[in-house]
């Protein structure tokens, strides 16, 4: 168990580090591209990518999860997965490209046709990804996967920005996507050599596990993509661009901190097998850490959204400010149940995931439709926030059923984080000033708010921890990590001095 814990920790560090770098690159790319392109450019590409995402989800096979679940997959398992993914990619790519003229006519957008054809190429490329990359996760060795993600993100950013500087067109977004994808595929075969062959021998075995996961993925994609189609169809490409960029930025601070753990916890939880008590202890420990980091980070980003957008994106993007603010607070709540997916996957509860996603869709869709009909984009955001609150309750109830931790117990476990975040909000609001017009003033306001928020949250967290009697939790783990880091640095410094002395 200790060895597994160490592997999970190292894997989380690698993936978290990679995600931080990739997200920093993505944020940089978004900021630079927002200065070079128009909201309508982002909206045009977002409309096409949302269509493709729904189509891909409708044919999702979820073979990677099946390969993780199979204890000792053979070469033919990987060949079967590669063959199925290849066929799916070719069908989606050609079908999507063939529908380009119809979709362009439907949306009265001539530019949309060529974008859809280009994304059809992307879909076809996705079918030849190396399926053996999943071995990195299966063996809890995540650094290769992390490196691959960073390199692909770097290529995407460089090509996107370079193309935007030359073209000043939405094609920069497509060029970056295709370049990053192509590099990722090539590196996948270099890092994990594999010569695929056309096989379907293990189709039934793979499908037996992945069927419910695939159906669940379809529902989940509809759940989180149909609003983009609604905005693009009824509110226009400019609003869709604001909605896309605002959502892309809002998701980074909190939710992107959680995703690395989702990648590491599924295979790690799977090793616990049917030991519910072991899963319960692991879930409690990780979930408290996730909430202590992701929740205040998301809330904090919402608090600094105004000076950030004015400083980083410019006046063309002021409409994204309320979008970032509301979505950041919504994503902050999501952290409370964000680890239910790897938990359910580890217990083989794929049907439960499907039912959970279906229930969320049944709640989210009418709320967003009613909100948009009543108040346009603002109403849509309000509907999404209400649906997010209900969705958290659904996730926490599912955790209670899976491992026996009641919803109230889950809330009590994070009470210190809630109190410290409330203190942070009060402190940041108290120092808030109307956004200055000049760059220096905006930068000072942003820096001051971030500093006040960070200091107030850490101070309040430590105070609550002291009052509670210093129980085990994210605070004690952070202190232990700090001590170990100091010892490590001191030991290396000592050895360096000894070598210099000799």
mmCIF file of N, CA and C in Angstrom, residues 140-188:
data_model
loop_
_atom_site.group_PDB
_atom_site.id
_atom_site.type_symbol
_atom_site.label_atom_id
_atom_site.label_comp_id
_atom_site.label_asym_id
_atom_site.label_seq_id
_atom_site.Cartn_x
_atom_site.Cartn_y
_atom_site.Cartn_z
ATOM 1 N N UNK A 140 0.944 2.930 -13.305
ATOM 2 C CA UNK A 140 1.150 4.096 -12.443
ATOM 3 C C UNK A 140 2.469 4.803 -12.741
ATOM 4 N N UNK A 141 2.835 4.826 -14.040
ATOM 5 C CA UNK A 141 4.031 5.562 -14.467
ATOM 6 C C UNK A 141 3.561 6.680 -15.401
ATOM 7 N N UNK A 142 3.529 7.879 -14.833
ATOM 8 C CA UNK A 142 2.823 8.959 -15.510
ATOM 9 C C UNK A 142 3.741 10.002 -16.143
ATOM 10 N N UNK A 143 5.059 9.916 -15.917
ATOM 11 C CA UNK A 143 5.901 11.010 -16.389
ATOM 12 C C UNK A 143 5.984 11.071 -17.918
ATOM 13 N N UNK A 144 5.970 9.888 -18.577
ATOM 14 C CA UNK A 144 6.003 9.915 -20.043
ATOM 15 C C UNK A 144 4.742 10.574 -20.611
ATOM 16 N N UNK A 145 3.601 10.218 -20.037
ATOM 17 C CA UNK A 145 2.342 10.796 -20.479
ATOM 18 C C UNK A 145 2.327 12.307 -20.241
ATOM 19 N N UNK A 146 2.917 12.719 -19.118
ATOM 20 C CA UNK A 146 2.984 14.140 -18.795
ATOM 21 C C UNK A 146 3.844 14.892 -19.807
ATOM 22 N N UNK A 147 4.991 14.307 -20.131
ATOM 23 C CA UNK A 147 5.882 14.940 -21.111
ATOM 24 C C UNK A 147 5.190 15.065 -22.463
ATOM 25 N N UNK A 148 4.494 14.008 -22.866
ATOM 26 C CA UNK A 148 3.771 14.025 -24.141
ATOM 27 C C UNK A 148 2.745 15.153 -24.180
ATOM 28 N N UNK A 149 1.998 15.315 -23.090
ATOM 29 C CA UNK A 149 0.996 16.361 -23.034
ATOM 30 C C UNK A 149 1.586 17.757 -23.128
ATOM 31 N N UNK A 150 2.718 17.967 -22.454
ATOM 32 C CA UNK A 150 3.357 19.278 -22.472
ATOM 33 C C UNK A 150 3.882 19.608 -23.866
ATOM 34 N N UNK A 151 4.527 18.631 -24.505
ATOM 35 C CA UNK A 151 5.075 18.871 -25.846
ATOM 36 C C UNK A 151 3.956 19.191 -26.835
ATOM 37 N N UNK A 152 2.864 18.422 -26.780
ATOM 38 C CA UNK A 152 1.740 18.675 -27.689
ATOM 39 C C UNK A 152 1.146 20.060 -27.444
ATOM 40 N N UNK A 153 1.018 20.436 -26.162
ATOM 41 C CA UNK A 153 0.479 21.762 -25.843
ATOM 42 C C UNK A 153 1.402 22.864 -26.334
ATOM 43 N N UNK A 154 2.714 22.654 -26.189
ATOM 44 C CA UNK A 154 3.680 23.655 -26.636
ATOM 45 C C UNK A 154 3.604 23.856 -28.146
ATOM 46 N N UNK A 155 3.515 22.757 -28.884
ATOM 47 C CA UNK A 155 3.402 22.850 -30.337
ATOM 48 C C UNK A 155 2.107 23.570 -30.729
ATOM 49 N N UNK A 156 1.020 23.203 -30.065
ATOM 50 C CA UNK A 156 -0.272 23.842 -30.329
ATOM 51 C C UNK A 156 -0.175 25.352 -30.145
ATOM 52 N N UNK A 157 0.404 25.761 -29.022
ATOM 53 C CA UNK A 157 0.505 27.192 -28.709
ATOM 54 C C UNK A 157 1.387 27.912 -29.728
ATOM 55 N N UNK A 158 2.550 27.348 -30.012
ATOM 56 C CA UNK A 158 3.488 28.010 -30.934
ATOM 57 C C UNK A 158 2.891 28.157 -32.330
ATOM 58 N N UNK A 159 2.257 27.095 -32.820
ATOM 59 C CA UNK A 159 1.673 27.151 -34.156
ATOM 60 C C UNK A 159 0.486 28.107 -34.187
ATOM 61 N N UNK A 160 -0.346 28.068 -33.126
ATOM 62 C CA UNK A 160 -1.510 28.954 -33.085
ATOM 63 C C UNK A 160 -1.091 30.418 -33.102
ATOM 64 N N UNK A 161 -0.170 30.759 -32.218
ATOM 65 C CA UNK A 161 0.257 32.155 -32.129
ATOM 66 C C UNK A 161 0.993 32.585 -33.399
ATOM 67 N N UNK A 162 1.892 31.726 -33.903
ATOM 68 C CA UNK A 162 2.608 32.051 -35.140
ATOM 69 C C UNK A 162 1.662 32.257 -36.305
ATOM 70 N N UNK A 163 0.676 31.376 -36.412
ATOM 71 C CA UNK A 163 -0.296 31.499 -37.512
ATOM 72 C C UNK A 163 -1.145 32.757 -37.356
ATOM 73 N N UNK A 164 -1.514 33.080 -36.107
ATOM 74 C CA UNK A 164 -2.341 34.265 -35.871
ATOM 75 C C UNK A 164 -1.588 35.543 -36.227
ATOM 76 N N UNK A 165 -0.291 35.570 -35.923
ATOM 77 C CA UNK A 165 0.505 36.751 -36.262
ATOM 78 C C UNK A 165 0.569 36.965 -37.771
ATOM 79 N N UNK A 166 0.576 35.868 -38.518
ATOM 80 C CA UNK A 166 0.671 35.964 -39.977
ATOM 81 C C UNK A 166 -0.706 36.140 -40.622
ATOM 82 N N UNK A 167 -1.673 35.320 -40.186
ATOM 83 C CA UNK A 167 -2.961 35.271 -40.866
ATOM 84 C C UNK A 167 -4.008 36.210 -40.282
ATOM 85 N N UNK A 168 -3.925 36.460 -38.946
ATOM 86 C CA UNK A 168 -4.969 37.231 -38.242
ATOM 87 C C UNK A 168 -6.348 36.648 -38.556
ATOM 88 N N UNK A 169 -6.438 35.328 -38.463
ATOM 89 C CA UNK A 169 -7.651 34.621 -38.862
ATOM 90 C C UNK A 169 -7.923 33.465 -37.908
ATOM 91 N N UNK A 170 -9.188 33.020 -37.890
ATOM 92 C CA UNK A 170 -9.599 31.864 -37.106
ATOM 93 C C UNK A 170 -8.841 30.600 -37.507
ATOM 94 N N UNK A 171 -8.216 30.597 -38.677
ATOM 95 C CA UNK A 171 -7.455 29.426 -39.099
ATOM 96 C C UNK A 171 -6.262 29.157 -38.173
ATOM 97 N N UNK A 172 -5.841 30.164 -37.446
ATOM 98 C CA UNK A 172 -4.751 29.961 -36.484
ATOM 99 C C UNK A 172 -5.163 28.952 -35.420
ATOM 100 N N UNK A 173 -6.421 28.996 -34.981
ATOM 101 C CA UNK A 173 -6.904 28.053 -33.968
ATOM 102 C C UNK A 173 -6.914 26.628 -34.515
ATOM 103 N N UNK A 174 -7.321 26.459 -35.761
ATOM 104 C CA UNK A 174 -7.357 25.134 -36.400
ATOM 105 C C UNK A 174 -5.940 24.613 -36.615
ATOM 106 N N UNK A 175 -5.047 25.479 -37.079
ATOM 107 C CA UNK A 175 -3.665 25.057 -37.342
ATOM 108 C C UNK A 175 -2.999 24.552 -36.073
ATOM 109 N N UNK A 176 -3.197 25.264 -34.960
ATOM 110 C CA UNK A 176 -2.601 24.835 -33.696
ATOM 111 C C UNK A 176 -3.144 23.500 -33.233
ATOM 112 N N UNK A 177 -4.447 23.315 -33.363
ATOM 113 C CA UNK A 177 -5.079 22.053 -32.958
ATOM 114 C C UNK A 177 -4.516 20.876 -33.752
ATOM 115 N N UNK A 178 -4.447 21.032 -35.070
ATOM 116 C CA UNK A 178 -3.960 19.940 -35.929
ATOM 117 C C UNK A 178 -2.482 19.648 -35.682
ATOM 118 N N UNK A 179 -1.680 20.690 -35.500
ATOM 119 C CA UNK A 179 -0.246 20.491 -35.271
ATOM 120 C C UNK A 179 0.001 19.778 -33.949
ATOM 121 N N UNK A 180 -0.687 20.205 -32.892
ATOM 122 C CA UNK A 180 -0.528 19.545 -31.599
ATOM 123 C C UNK A 180 -0.953 18.094 -31.633
ATOM 124 N N UNK A 181 -2.036 17.821 -32.335
ATOM 125 C CA UNK A 181 -2.530 16.448 -32.449
ATOM 126 C C UNK A 181 -1.548 15.571 -33.221
ATOM 127 N N UNK A 182 -1.017 16.079 -34.323
ATOM 128 C CA UNK A 182 -0.080 15.303 -35.142
ATOM 129 C C UNK A 182 1.191 14.972 -34.358
ATOM 130 N N UNK A 183 1.718 15.943 -33.634
ATOM 131 C CA UNK A 183 2.922 15.704 -32.829
ATOM 132 C C UNK A 183 2.642 14.683 -31.741
ATOM 133 N N UNK A 184 1.479 14.772 -31.124
ATOM 134 C CA UNK A 184 1.112 13.820 -30.072
ATOM 135 C C UNK A 184 1.071 12.386 -30.606
ATOM 136 N N UNK A 185 0.514 12.212 -31.795
ATOM 137 C CA UNK A 185 0.429 10.869 -32.383
ATOM 138 C C UNK A 185 1.819 10.322 -32.699
ATOM 139 N N UNK A 186 2.665 11.145 -33.317
ATOM 140 C CA UNK A 186 4.015 10.694 -33.654
ATOM 141 C C UNK A 186 4.794 10.321 -32.395
ATOM 142 N N UNK A 187 4.735 11.169 -31.389
ATOM 143 C CA UNK A 187 5.465 10.901 -30.144
ATOM 144 C C UNK A 187 4.929 9.666 -29.424
ATOM 145 N N UNK A 188 3.638 9.392 -29.564
ATOM 146 C CA UNK A 188 3.068 8.231 -28.889
ATOM 147 C C UNK A 188 3.710 6.934 -29.371
#
